[in-house]
Structure formats: C-alpha cells, structure tokens
PDB file of C-alpha atoms in Angstrom:
ATOM      1  CA  MET A   1       0.469   0.187  -0.285  1.00 89.00           C
ATOM      2  CA  GLU A   2       1.391   3.900  -0.676  1.00 95.00           C
ATOM      3  CA  ILE A   3       1.583   5.663   2.157  1.00 96.00           C
ATOM      4  CA  ILE A   4       3.450   9.070   0.759  1.00 97.00           C
ATOM      5  CA  ARG A   5       2.904  10.102  -2.465  1.00 98.00           C
ATOM      6  CA  VAL A   6       4.916  13.200  -3.666  1.00 98.00           C
ATOM      7  CA  GLU A   7       3.528  14.912  -7.135  1.00 98.00           C
ATOM      8  CA  GLY A   8       5.971  17.427  -8.372  1.00 98.00           C
ATOM      9  CA  ILE A   9       6.946  19.770  -5.313  1.00 97.00           C
ATOM     10  CA  SER A  10       9.340  22.739  -6.148  1.00 97.00           C
ATOM     11  CA  LYS A  11      10.546  25.046  -3.495  1.00 98.00           C
ATOM     12  CA  SER A  12      12.995  27.837  -3.537  1.00 97.00           C
ATOM     13  CA  PHE A  13      14.123  30.777  -1.243  1.00 95.00           C
ATOM     14  CA  ASP A  14      14.869  34.121  -3.056  1.00 91.00           C
ATOM     15  CA  LYS A  15      15.810  33.197  -5.998  1.00 90.00           C
ATOM     16  CA  LEU A  16      17.710  30.025  -5.369  1.00 94.00           C
ATOM     17  CA  GLU A  17      15.032  26.731  -6.737  1.00 96.00           C
ATOM     18  CA  VAL A  18      15.830  24.075  -4.766  1.00 97.00           C
ATOM     19  CA  LEU A  19      13.521  22.025  -5.191  1.00 98.00           C
ATOM     20  CA  LYS A  20      12.827  20.837  -8.850  1.00 97.00           C
ATOM     21  CA  ASN A  21       9.381  19.562  -9.772  1.00 96.00           C
ATOM     22  CA  ILE A  22      10.126  16.319  -7.184  1.00 97.00           C
ATOM     23  CA  SER A  23       8.118  13.633  -7.711  1.00 97.00           C
ATOM     24  CA  PHE A  24       8.106   9.959  -5.939  1.00 97.00           C
ATOM     25  CA  SER A  25       6.157   7.261  -3.567  1.00 97.00           C
ATOM     26  CA  VAL A  26       7.213   4.785  -0.879  1.00 98.00           C
ATOM     27  CA  ASN A  27       5.034   1.657   0.066  1.00 97.00           C
ATOM     28  CA  GLN A  28       3.970   1.154   3.448  1.00 96.00           C
ATOM     29  CA  GLY A  29       6.993  -1.231   5.224  1.00 96.00           C
ATOM     30  CA  GLU A  30       9.304   0.420   2.743  1.00 97.00           C
ATOM     31  CA  VAL A  31      12.820   1.768   3.442  1.00 97.00           C
ATOM     32  CA  ILE A  32      14.071   4.612   1.036  1.00 98.00           C
ATOM     33  CA  ALA A  33      17.282   5.486   1.238  1.00 97.00           C
ATOM     34  CA  ILE A  34      17.994   8.905  -0.198  1.00 98.00           C
ATOM     35  CA  ILE A  35      22.059  10.551  -1.636  1.00 97.00           C
ATOM     36  CA  GLY A  36      23.289  13.602  -3.120  1.00 96.00           C
ATOM     37  CA  PRO A  37      25.967  16.066  -2.562  1.00 95.00           C
ATOM     38  CA  SER A  38      25.425  18.442   0.231  1.00 92.00           C
ATOM     39  CA  GLY A  39      23.855  21.444  -1.456  1.00 92.00           C
ATOM     40  CA  SER A  40      21.222  18.906  -3.229  1.00 95.00           C
ATOM     41  CA  GLY A  41      18.218  19.465  -1.233  1.00 96.00           C
ATOM     42  CA  LYS A  42      17.761  16.432   0.145  1.00 96.00           C
ATOM     43  CA  SER A  43      17.428  18.003   4.018  1.00 95.00           C
ATOM     44  CA  THR A  44      15.321  20.602   2.487  1.00 96.00           C
ATOM     45  CA  LEU A  45      13.012  17.637   0.638  1.00 97.00           C
ATOM     46  CA  LEU A  46      12.557  15.935   3.890  1.00 97.00           C
ATOM     47  CA  ARG A  47      11.111  19.776   5.486  1.00 96.00           C
ATOM     48  CA  CYS A  48       8.764  20.094   3.135  1.00 97.00           C
ATOM     49  CA  ILE A  49       7.177  16.293   3.034  1.00 97.00           C
ATOM     50  CA  THR A  50       6.808  17.282   7.424  1.00 95.00           C
ATOM     51  CA  HIS A  51       5.046  20.621   6.810  1.00 95.00           C
ATOM     52  CA  LEU A  52       8.559  22.286   8.581  1.00 95.00           C
ATOM     53  CA  GLU A  53       9.297  24.379   5.225  1.00 96.00           C
ATOM     54  CA  PRO A  54       5.818  25.041   2.930  1.00 96.00           C
ATOM     55  CA  VAL A  55       6.107  23.995  -1.216  1.00 97.00           C
ATOM     56  CA  ASP A  56       5.291  26.528  -3.314  1.00 97.00           C
ATOM     57  CA  GLY A  57       4.350  24.162  -5.999  1.00 97.00           C
ATOM     58  CA  GLY A  58       3.040  20.359  -6.582  1.00 98.00           C
ATOM     59  CA  SER A  59       0.787  17.754  -4.275  1.00 98.00           C
ATOM     60  CA  ILE A  60       1.959  15.631  -1.255  1.00 98.00           C
ATOM     61  CA  THR A  61      -0.831  12.880   0.425  1.00 98.00           C
ATOM     62  CA  LEU A  62       1.222  11.198   3.139  1.00 97.00           C
ATOM     63  CA  THR A  63      -0.716   8.041   5.022  1.00 94.00           C
ATOM     64  CA  GLY A  64      -3.710   8.257   2.435  1.00 94.00           C
ATOM     65  CA  ARG A  65      -5.038  11.551   3.004  1.00 96.00           C
ATOM     66  CA  GLN A  66      -3.684  14.618   1.200  1.00 97.00           C
ATOM     67  CA  MET A  67      -1.707  17.227   2.655  1.00 97.00           C
ATOM     68  CA  VAL A  68      -0.941  19.536   0.515  1.00 97.00           C
ATOM     69  CA  LYS A  69      -2.810  19.566  -3.704  1.00 97.00           C
ATOM     70  CA  ASP A  70      -1.100  22.030  -6.617  1.00 96.00           C
ATOM     71  CA  GLY A  71       0.665  24.303  -3.462  1.00 95.00           C
ATOM     72  CA  ARG A  72      -2.753  24.602  -1.249  1.00 96.00           C
ATOM     73  CA  TYR A  73      -2.641  23.041   2.471  1.00 97.00           C
ATOM     74  CA  VAL A  74      -5.720  21.759   3.687  1.00 97.00           C
ATOM     75  CA  PRO A  75      -7.188  23.682   6.697  1.00 97.00           C
ATOM     76  CA  ALA A  76      -5.080  23.926   9.593  1.00 95.00           C
ATOM     77  CA  GLU A  77      -7.204  21.271  12.459  1.00 95.00           C
ATOM     78  CA  ALA A  78      -6.299  18.760   9.109  1.00 96.00           C
ATOM     79  CA  LEU A  79      -2.798  19.740   8.330  1.00 96.00           C
ATOM     80  CA  ARG A  80      -2.293  18.783  11.744  1.00 94.00           C
ATOM     81  CA  GLU A  81      -3.819  15.728  12.083  1.00 94.00           C
ATOM     82  CA  ILE A  82      -1.749  14.271   9.377  1.00 96.00           C
ATOM     83  CA  CYS A  83       1.285  15.830  10.764  1.00 94.00           C
ATOM     84  CA  LEU A  84       1.728  13.348  13.439  1.00 93.00           C
ATOM     85  CA  LYS A  85       1.444  10.253  11.007  1.00 94.00           C
ATOM     86  CA  VAL A  86       4.979  10.970  10.526  1.00 96.00           C
ATOM     87  CA  GLY A  87       8.673  12.082  12.759  1.00 95.00           C
ATOM     88  CA  LEU A  88      11.515  13.475  11.712  1.00 94.00           C
ATOM     89  CA  VAL A  89      14.744  12.491  13.294  1.00 94.00           C
ATOM     90  CA  PHE A  90      17.316  15.394  13.060  1.00 88.00           C
ATOM     91  CA  GLN A  91      20.962  15.437  12.776  1.00 84.00           C
ATOM     92  CA  SER A  92      21.084  17.239  15.857  1.00 83.00           C
ATOM     93  CA  PHE A  93      19.216  15.755  17.935  1.00 83.00           C
ATOM     94  CA  ASN A  94      17.505  18.662  19.058  1.00 88.00           C
ATOM     95  CA  LEU A  95      16.473  17.649  22.591  1.00 94.00           C
ATOM     96  CA  PHE A  96      15.298  19.913  25.254  1.00 95.00           C
ATOM     97  CA  PRO A  97      18.697  20.199  27.473  1.00 96.00           C
ATOM     98  CA  HIS A  98      16.016  21.588  30.710  1.00 97.00           C
ATOM     99  CA  PHE A  99      14.194  18.508  30.176  1.00 97.00           C
ATOM    100  CA  SER A 100      14.960  15.030  31.253  1.00 98.00           C
ATOM    101  CA  VAL A 101      15.252  11.522  29.051  1.00 98.00           C
ATOM    102  CA  GLU A 102      11.840  10.916  29.495  1.00 98.00           C
ATOM    103  CA  ARG A 103       9.769  14.100  30.282  1.00 98.00           C
ATOM    104  CA  ASN A 104      11.428  14.831  26.121  1.00 97.00           C
ATOM    105  CA  ILE A 105      10.371  11.069  25.728  1.00 98.00           C
ATOM    106  CA  THR A 106       6.616  12.054  27.748  1.00 98.00           C
ATOM    107  CA  GLU A 107       5.700  15.923  26.971  1.00 97.00           C
ATOM    108  CA  ALA A 108       4.448  15.650  23.113  1.00 95.00           C
ATOM    109  CA  GLN A 109       2.918  12.007  24.641  1.00 96.00           C
ATOM    110  CA  VAL A 110       0.387  14.370  27.061  1.00 97.00           C
ATOM    111  CA  ARG A 111       0.482  17.651  24.978  1.00 95.00           C
ATOM    112  CA  VAL A 112      -0.397  16.612  21.590  1.00 94.00           C
ATOM    113  CA  LEU A 113      -2.189  12.557  21.694  1.00 94.00           C
ATOM    114  CA  ARG A 114      -3.710  13.670  25.723  1.00 95.00           C
ATOM    115  CA  ARG A 115      -2.213  11.125  27.277  1.00 97.00           C
ATOM    116  CA  THR A 116      -1.891  10.438  30.684  1.00 97.00           C
ATOM    117  CA  LYS A 117       2.153  10.941  32.609  1.00 97.00           C
ATOM    118  CA  ALA A 118       1.616   7.233  33.642  1.00 97.00           C
ATOM    119  CA  GLU A 119       0.701   5.691  30.023  1.00 98.00           C
ATOM    120  CA  ALA A 120       3.143   7.901  28.622  1.00 98.00           C
ATOM    121  CA  ALA A 121       5.222   7.368  31.139  1.00 98.00           C
ATOM    122  CA  GLY A 122       5.105   3.837  30.518  1.00 98.00           C
ATOM    123  CA  ARG A 123       5.631   4.579  26.475  1.00 98.00           C
ATOM    124  CA  ALA A 124       8.802   5.892  27.150  1.00 98.00           C
ATOM    125  CA  ALA A 125      10.189   3.375  29.841  1.00 98.00           C
ATOM    126  CA  ALA A 126       9.256   0.679  26.838  1.00 98.00           C
ATOM    127  CA  LEU A 127      11.032   2.726  24.185  1.00 97.00           C
ATOM    128  CA  LEU A 128      13.830   3.547  26.659  1.00 97.00           C
ATOM    129  CA  GLU A 129      14.531   0.007  26.775  1.00 97.00           C
ATOM    130  CA  LYS A 130      14.385  -1.205  22.790  1.00 95.00           C
ATOM    131  CA  MET A 131      17.396   2.106  22.878  1.00 95.00           C
ATOM    132  CA  GLY A 132      19.414  -0.037  25.426  1.00 94.00           C
ATOM    133  CA  LEU A 133      18.418   3.549  27.538  1.00 96.00           C
ATOM    134  CA  SER A 134      16.877   2.136  30.177  1.00 96.00           C
ATOM    135  CA  ASP A 135      18.834   3.490  32.612  1.00 97.00           C
ATOM    136  CA  LYS A 136      19.466   7.565  31.458  1.00 97.00           C
ATOM    137  CA  ALA A 137      15.378   8.219  31.876  1.00 97.00           C
ATOM    138  CA  LYS A 138      16.376  10.224  35.228  1.00 97.00           C
ATOM    139  CA  ALA A 139      19.837  12.076  33.472  1.00 98.00           C
ATOM    140  CA  TYR A 140      19.799  15.392  31.073  1.00 97.00           C
ATOM    141  CA  PRO A 141      20.689  15.805  27.292  1.00 96.00           C
ATOM    142  CA  PHE A 142      24.252  16.911  28.596  1.00 96.00           C
ATOM    143  CA  GLU A 143      24.705  14.067  30.598  1.00 97.00           C
ATOM    144  CA  LEU A 144      24.791  11.741  27.041  1.00 95.00           C
ATOM    145  CA  SER A 145      27.218  11.158  24.715  1.00 92.00           C
ATOM    146  CA  GLY A 146      26.074  11.733  21.390  1.00 91.00           C
ATOM    147  CA  GLY A 147      24.509   8.309  20.732  1.00 92.00           C
ATOM    148  CA  GLN A 148      22.423   8.300  23.104  1.00 94.00           C
ATOM    149  CA  GLN A 149      21.297  11.927  22.427  1.00 94.00           C
ATOM    150  CA  GLN A 150      20.267  10.051  19.020  1.00 93.00           C
ATOM    151  CA  ARG A 151      18.876   7.043  20.244  1.00 95.00           C
ATOM    152  CA  VAL A 152      16.372   8.973  22.617  1.00 96.00           C
ATOM    153  CA  SER A 153      15.307  11.616  19.580  1.00 96.00           C
ATOM    154  CA  ILE A 154      14.224   8.226  17.978  1.00 96.00           C
ATOM    155  CA  ALA A 155      12.890   7.570  21.219  1.00 97.00           C
ATOM    156  CA  ARG A 156      10.771  10.670  20.867  1.00 97.00           C
ATOM    157  CA  ALA A 157       9.905  10.606  17.678  1.00 96.00           C
ATOM    158  CA  LEU A 158       8.900   6.891  17.798  1.00 97.00           C
ATOM    159  CA  ALA A 159       6.613   8.153  20.801  1.00 97.00           C
ATOM    160  CA  LEU A 160       3.942   9.566  18.845  1.00 96.00           C
ATOM    161  CA  ASP A 161       3.055   6.624  16.809  1.00 96.00           C
ATOM    162  CA  PRO A 162       3.999   7.763  13.406  1.00 97.00           C
ATOM    163  CA  GLU A 163       3.223   5.322  10.741  1.00 97.00           C
ATOM    164  CA  VAL A 164       6.695   7.215   8.597  1.00 97.00           C
ATOM    165  CA  LEU A 165       9.798   7.635   9.945  1.00 97.00           C
ATOM    166  CA  PHE A 166      11.727  10.232   8.131  1.00 97.00           C
ATOM    167  CA  PHE A 167      15.995  10.874   9.058  1.00 96.00           C
ATOM    168  CA  ASP A 168      18.006  13.467   8.324  1.00 94.00           C
ATOM    169  CA  GLU A 169      21.408  12.647   8.143  1.00 91.00           C
ATOM    170  CA  PRO A 170      21.215  10.484  11.438  1.00 89.00           C
ATOM    171  CA  THR A 171      24.452   9.802  12.037  1.00 86.00           C
ATOM    172  CA  SER A 172      26.653  13.031  11.380  1.00 83.00           C
ATOM    173  CA  ALA A 173      27.166  14.639  14.001  1.00 75.00           C
ATOM    174  CA  LEU A 174      28.493  11.410  16.105  1.00 81.00           C
ATOM    175  CA  ASP A 175      31.858  10.090  15.827  1.00 81.00           C
ATOM    176  CA  PRO A 176      32.374   7.207  13.824  1.00 78.00           C
ATOM    177  CA  GLU A 177      32.655   4.844  16.881  1.00 75.00           C
ATOM    178  CA  LEU A 178      29.106   6.311  17.511  1.00 79.00           C
ATOM    179  CA  THR A 179      27.717   5.636  14.559  1.00 85.00           C
ATOM    180  CA  GLY A 180      27.272   1.742  14.751  1.00 86.00           C
ATOM    181  CA  ASP A 181      24.902   2.107  18.197  1.00 87.00           C
ATOM    182  CA  ILE A 182      22.265   4.378  15.913  1.00 90.00           C
ATOM    183  CA  LEU A 183      22.679   2.082  12.393  1.00 90.00           C
ATOM    184  CA  LYS A 184      22.214  -1.015  14.362  1.00 91.00           C
ATOM    185  CA  VAL A 185      18.945   1.035  16.282  1.00 93.00           C
ATOM    186  CA  ILE A 186      17.729   1.268  12.064  1.00 94.00           C
ATOM    187  CA  ARG A 187      18.498  -1.772  11.248  1.00 93.00           C
ATOM    188  CA  ASN A 188      16.009  -3.149  13.551  1.00 94.00           C
ATOM    189  CA  LEU A 189      12.794  -0.822  12.903  1.00 96.00           C
ATOM    190  CA  ALA A 190      13.750  -2.132   8.924  1.00 94.00           C
ATOM    191  CA  SER A 191      13.060  -5.697  10.685  1.00 94.00           C
ATOM    192  CA  GLU A 192      10.139  -4.462  12.264  1.00 95.00           C
ATOM    193  CA  LYS A 193       8.955  -3.242   8.616  1.00 95.00           C
ATOM    194  CA  MET A 194       8.673   0.518  10.218  1.00 96.00           C
ATOM    195  CA  THR A 195       8.819   2.982   7.100  1.00 98.00           C
ATOM    196  CA  MET A 196      11.017   5.131   6.924  1.00 97.00           C
ATOM    197  CA  VAL A 197      13.127   7.283   4.451  1.00 98.00           C
ATOM    198  CA  ILE A 198      16.691   8.077   5.497  1.00 97.00           C
ATOM    199  CA  VAL A 199      18.521  11.162   3.986  1.00 96.00           C
ATOM    200  CA  THR A 200      22.589   9.461   4.395  1.00 94.00           C
ATOM    201  CA  HIS A 201      26.193   9.160   2.954  1.00 91.00           C
ATOM    202  CA  GLU A 202      26.107   5.922   5.240  1.00 90.00           C
ATOM    203  CA  ILE A 203      26.160   4.537   1.594  1.00 92.00           C
ATOM    204  CA  PRO A 204      27.680   0.291   2.596  1.00 89.00           C
ATOM    205  CA  PHE A 205      24.520   0.901   5.520  1.00 90.00           C
ATOM    206  CA  ALA A 206      21.898   2.424   2.556  1.00 93.00           C
ATOM    207  CA  ARG A 207      23.066  -0.710   0.166  1.00 93.00           C
ATOM    208  CA  GLU A 208      22.152  -3.371   3.305  1.00 91.00           C
ATOM    209  CA  VAL A 209      19.195  -1.408   4.307  1.00 93.00           C
ATOM    210  CA  ALA A 210      16.793   0.185   2.031  1.00 95.00           C
ATOM    211  CA  ASP A 211      15.060  -1.588  -0.695  1.00 96.00           C
ATOM    212  CA  ARG A 212      15.201   1.686  -3.557  1.00 97.00           C
ATOM    213  CA  VAL A 213      17.446   4.463  -3.125  1.00 98.00           C
ATOM    214  CA  LEU A 214      17.295   7.567  -4.264  1.00 98.00           C
ATOM    215  CA  PHE A 215      20.356   9.764  -6.180  1.00 98.00           C
ATOM    216  CA  MET A 216      19.333  13.509  -5.218  1.00 97.00           C
ATOM    217  CA  ASP A 217      21.618  16.752  -7.230  1.00 97.00           C
ATOM    218  CA  GLY A 218      20.755  20.036  -8.159  1.00 95.00           C
ATOM    219  CA  GLY A 219      17.805  19.907  -6.483  1.00 96.00           C
ATOM    220  CA  ALA A 220      16.262  16.471  -8.759  1.00 97.00           C
ATOM    221  CA  PHE A 221      16.400  13.026  -8.268  1.00 97.00           C
ATOM    222  CA  ILE A 222      18.020  11.821 -11.851  1.00 96.00           C
ATOM    223  CA  GLU A 223      18.710   8.165 -10.831  1.00 96.00           C
ATOM    224  CA  GLU A 224      17.106   4.959  -8.237  1.00 96.00           C
ATOM    225  CA  GLY A 225      16.519   1.972  -8.459  1.00 97.00           C
ATOM    226  CA  PRO A 226      17.193  -0.857  -6.373  1.00 97.00           C
ATOM    227  CA  PRO A 227      20.848  -0.570  -3.832  1.00 96.00           C
ATOM    228  CA  ALA A 228      22.544  -3.281  -6.392  1.00 94.00           C
ATOM    229  CA  ASP A 229      21.476  -0.799  -9.403  1.00 95.00           C
ATOM    230  CA  ILE A 230      22.494   2.368  -7.670  1.00 96.00           C
ATOM    231  CA  ILE A 231      25.550   2.106  -5.767  1.00 95.00           C
ATOM    232  CA  ASP A 232      27.277  -0.944  -7.220  1.00 93.00           C
ATOM    233  CA  ASN A 233      26.182  -0.448 -10.830  1.00 94.00           C
ATOM    234  CA  PRO A 234      24.395   3.137 -11.883  1.00 95.00           C
ATOM    235  CA  ARG A 235      24.083   3.969 -14.817  1.00 94.00           C
ATOM    236  CA  LEU A 236      24.963   8.054 -14.611  1.00 96.00           C
ATOM    237  CA  GLU A 237      28.007   9.585 -14.464  1.00 96.00           C
ATOM    238  CA  ARG A 238      27.269  11.861 -12.413  1.00 96.00           C
ATOM    239  CA  THR A 239      26.282   9.246  -9.694  1.00 96.00           C
ATOM    240  CA  ARG A 240      29.741   6.937 -10.521  1.00 95.00           C
ATOM    241  CA  ALA A 241      31.909   9.878  -9.772  1.00 94.00           C
ATOM    242  CA  PHE A 242      29.482  10.864  -6.326  1.00 95.00           C
ATOM    243  CA  LEU A 243      29.485   7.977  -4.983  1.00 94.00           C
ATOM    244  CA  ALA A 244      34.195   7.292  -6.167  1.00 91.00           C
ATOM    245  CA  ARG A 245      34.593  10.810  -4.028  1.00 87.00           C
ATOM    246  CA  LEU A 246      32.293   9.953  -1.100  1.00 81.00           C
ATOM    247  CA  SER A 247      34.434   6.125  -1.364  1.00 73.00           C
ATOM    248  CA  ARG A 248      37.741   8.072  -1.459  1.00 66.00           C
ATOM    249  CA  PHE A 249      36.623  10.861   1.669  1.00 58.00           C
ATOM    250  CA  GLN A 250      35.238   7.736   3.716  1.00 57.00           C
ATOM    251  CA  GLU A 251      38.216   5.804   3.633  1.00 51.00           C
TER     252      GLU A 251
END
C-alpha cells in the first residue's frame, strides 16, 4: 500500500530553486535511502514533506490523506492530524536541554496526544529499553554521549506512533565509533517493517538496509533503483563520480 506520494513539488528560497518538480512514492514498510552531495536539496525535501517548510507548488499525500494539492494546503486542523502521522529525526538531536530524558519523550505524548502522564511514562520506559537506555530516564541531555542523545531523539519520535519515520543524516553529528549504535537501531526498525525515508552518506548502510536508493543532485532525483543498481552499478556518470568521491573521503 502506498503511504507517501509526492507529485511535482517545488521550493525556492528567494531566487534559489532548491527543489525542482520532485515526484516519488513510498510503499508501507519500505525503506528509502536518499543520497547525494551537500546542497542538493535532500534536507529541504524532508522538511517540506513533514511541513517544517511550505512547498511552493505540487502535491503531497501522506498515509492516504492529501496534505497539499497544487501548492494549496488543507485546513489547519486536518493538516495537524496528517503531520502527527510522521516523525522526523534531526541530525542535531534537538532535545530540550532543561528536560530529563524521560520528559523529552513524554512531553509531546501528554500535550499532543493527550495521554495521561502514567501512559506516557510507560511508553517512554518501553522505548528507552528498546534503545538500550533504561538507566538514563532521569538523566539530562548534557549527561549523554552524542549517540545516546540521538537514540533518545529516535525514541521521542517513535513515542507519537508515527506511520512514517524520516531521518535527516542521523549519524552526521556523531563520532565514527558512535555511528554503529544508531545504524543498529535503524536496522532493527527496518526489520520491524517501519516505513522510513533516510537521508544518509553512509553508503554501505544504505546498501544493506534500503529497498530503494534515490540519488539527488541539483534539486532533482536523477537516478533511482535497488541498491545493487544505484550503488554498485550506477547508470549515470554523475552518480558514479559522487560515489567514487565519497568512497575516497571515507577511506
């Protein structure tokens, strides 16, 4: 079943066209990896789909409900309900520094989903156990490593029971030795058939976990397909050049 449909969306900042007639779809349970050079529009695309940035044109349907059609958004209440179906994990964690780990995970559950504090705390405890952080519930973000903070941010996103989870370079702010913990969490979510769209430069990880890889350059998707095609046998010289340069950088 199709859970995301993006049709012809565009986005500009002043005179800079960042997204150029972007179209793609994602099926339920599918994992999509988006790769491409910095400045190609990958993060802006995720922010537009999750309504952190408005599109200038095009249409977006999420979980069977149209969020925007021909650049016009549905009314605010309907838009809010649709946006609750998706979660976004940022590269910079974005935890509330003055909240404990537990409260970072429970706050939106209580305020947005209207769960009781006990219900929210139970959900938080289960997610922290899943993330291997049961002993950190009362800690504050400054007391955690970067990898632990990112796992908390994933738990916070999952606490709202999204149908789709977006990741924007989830390991880019981490030391290489901490990256493995985050990739393990994402692998586990993939094995549970969580629908995910992941912007990443971790090419071996994309090859392993993604059902499809989309290569983005200059605000558009220029090549897409199974990892074996896009990563191991790309059709376009632009894709080959990007992967070769990235491989040299990561060696």
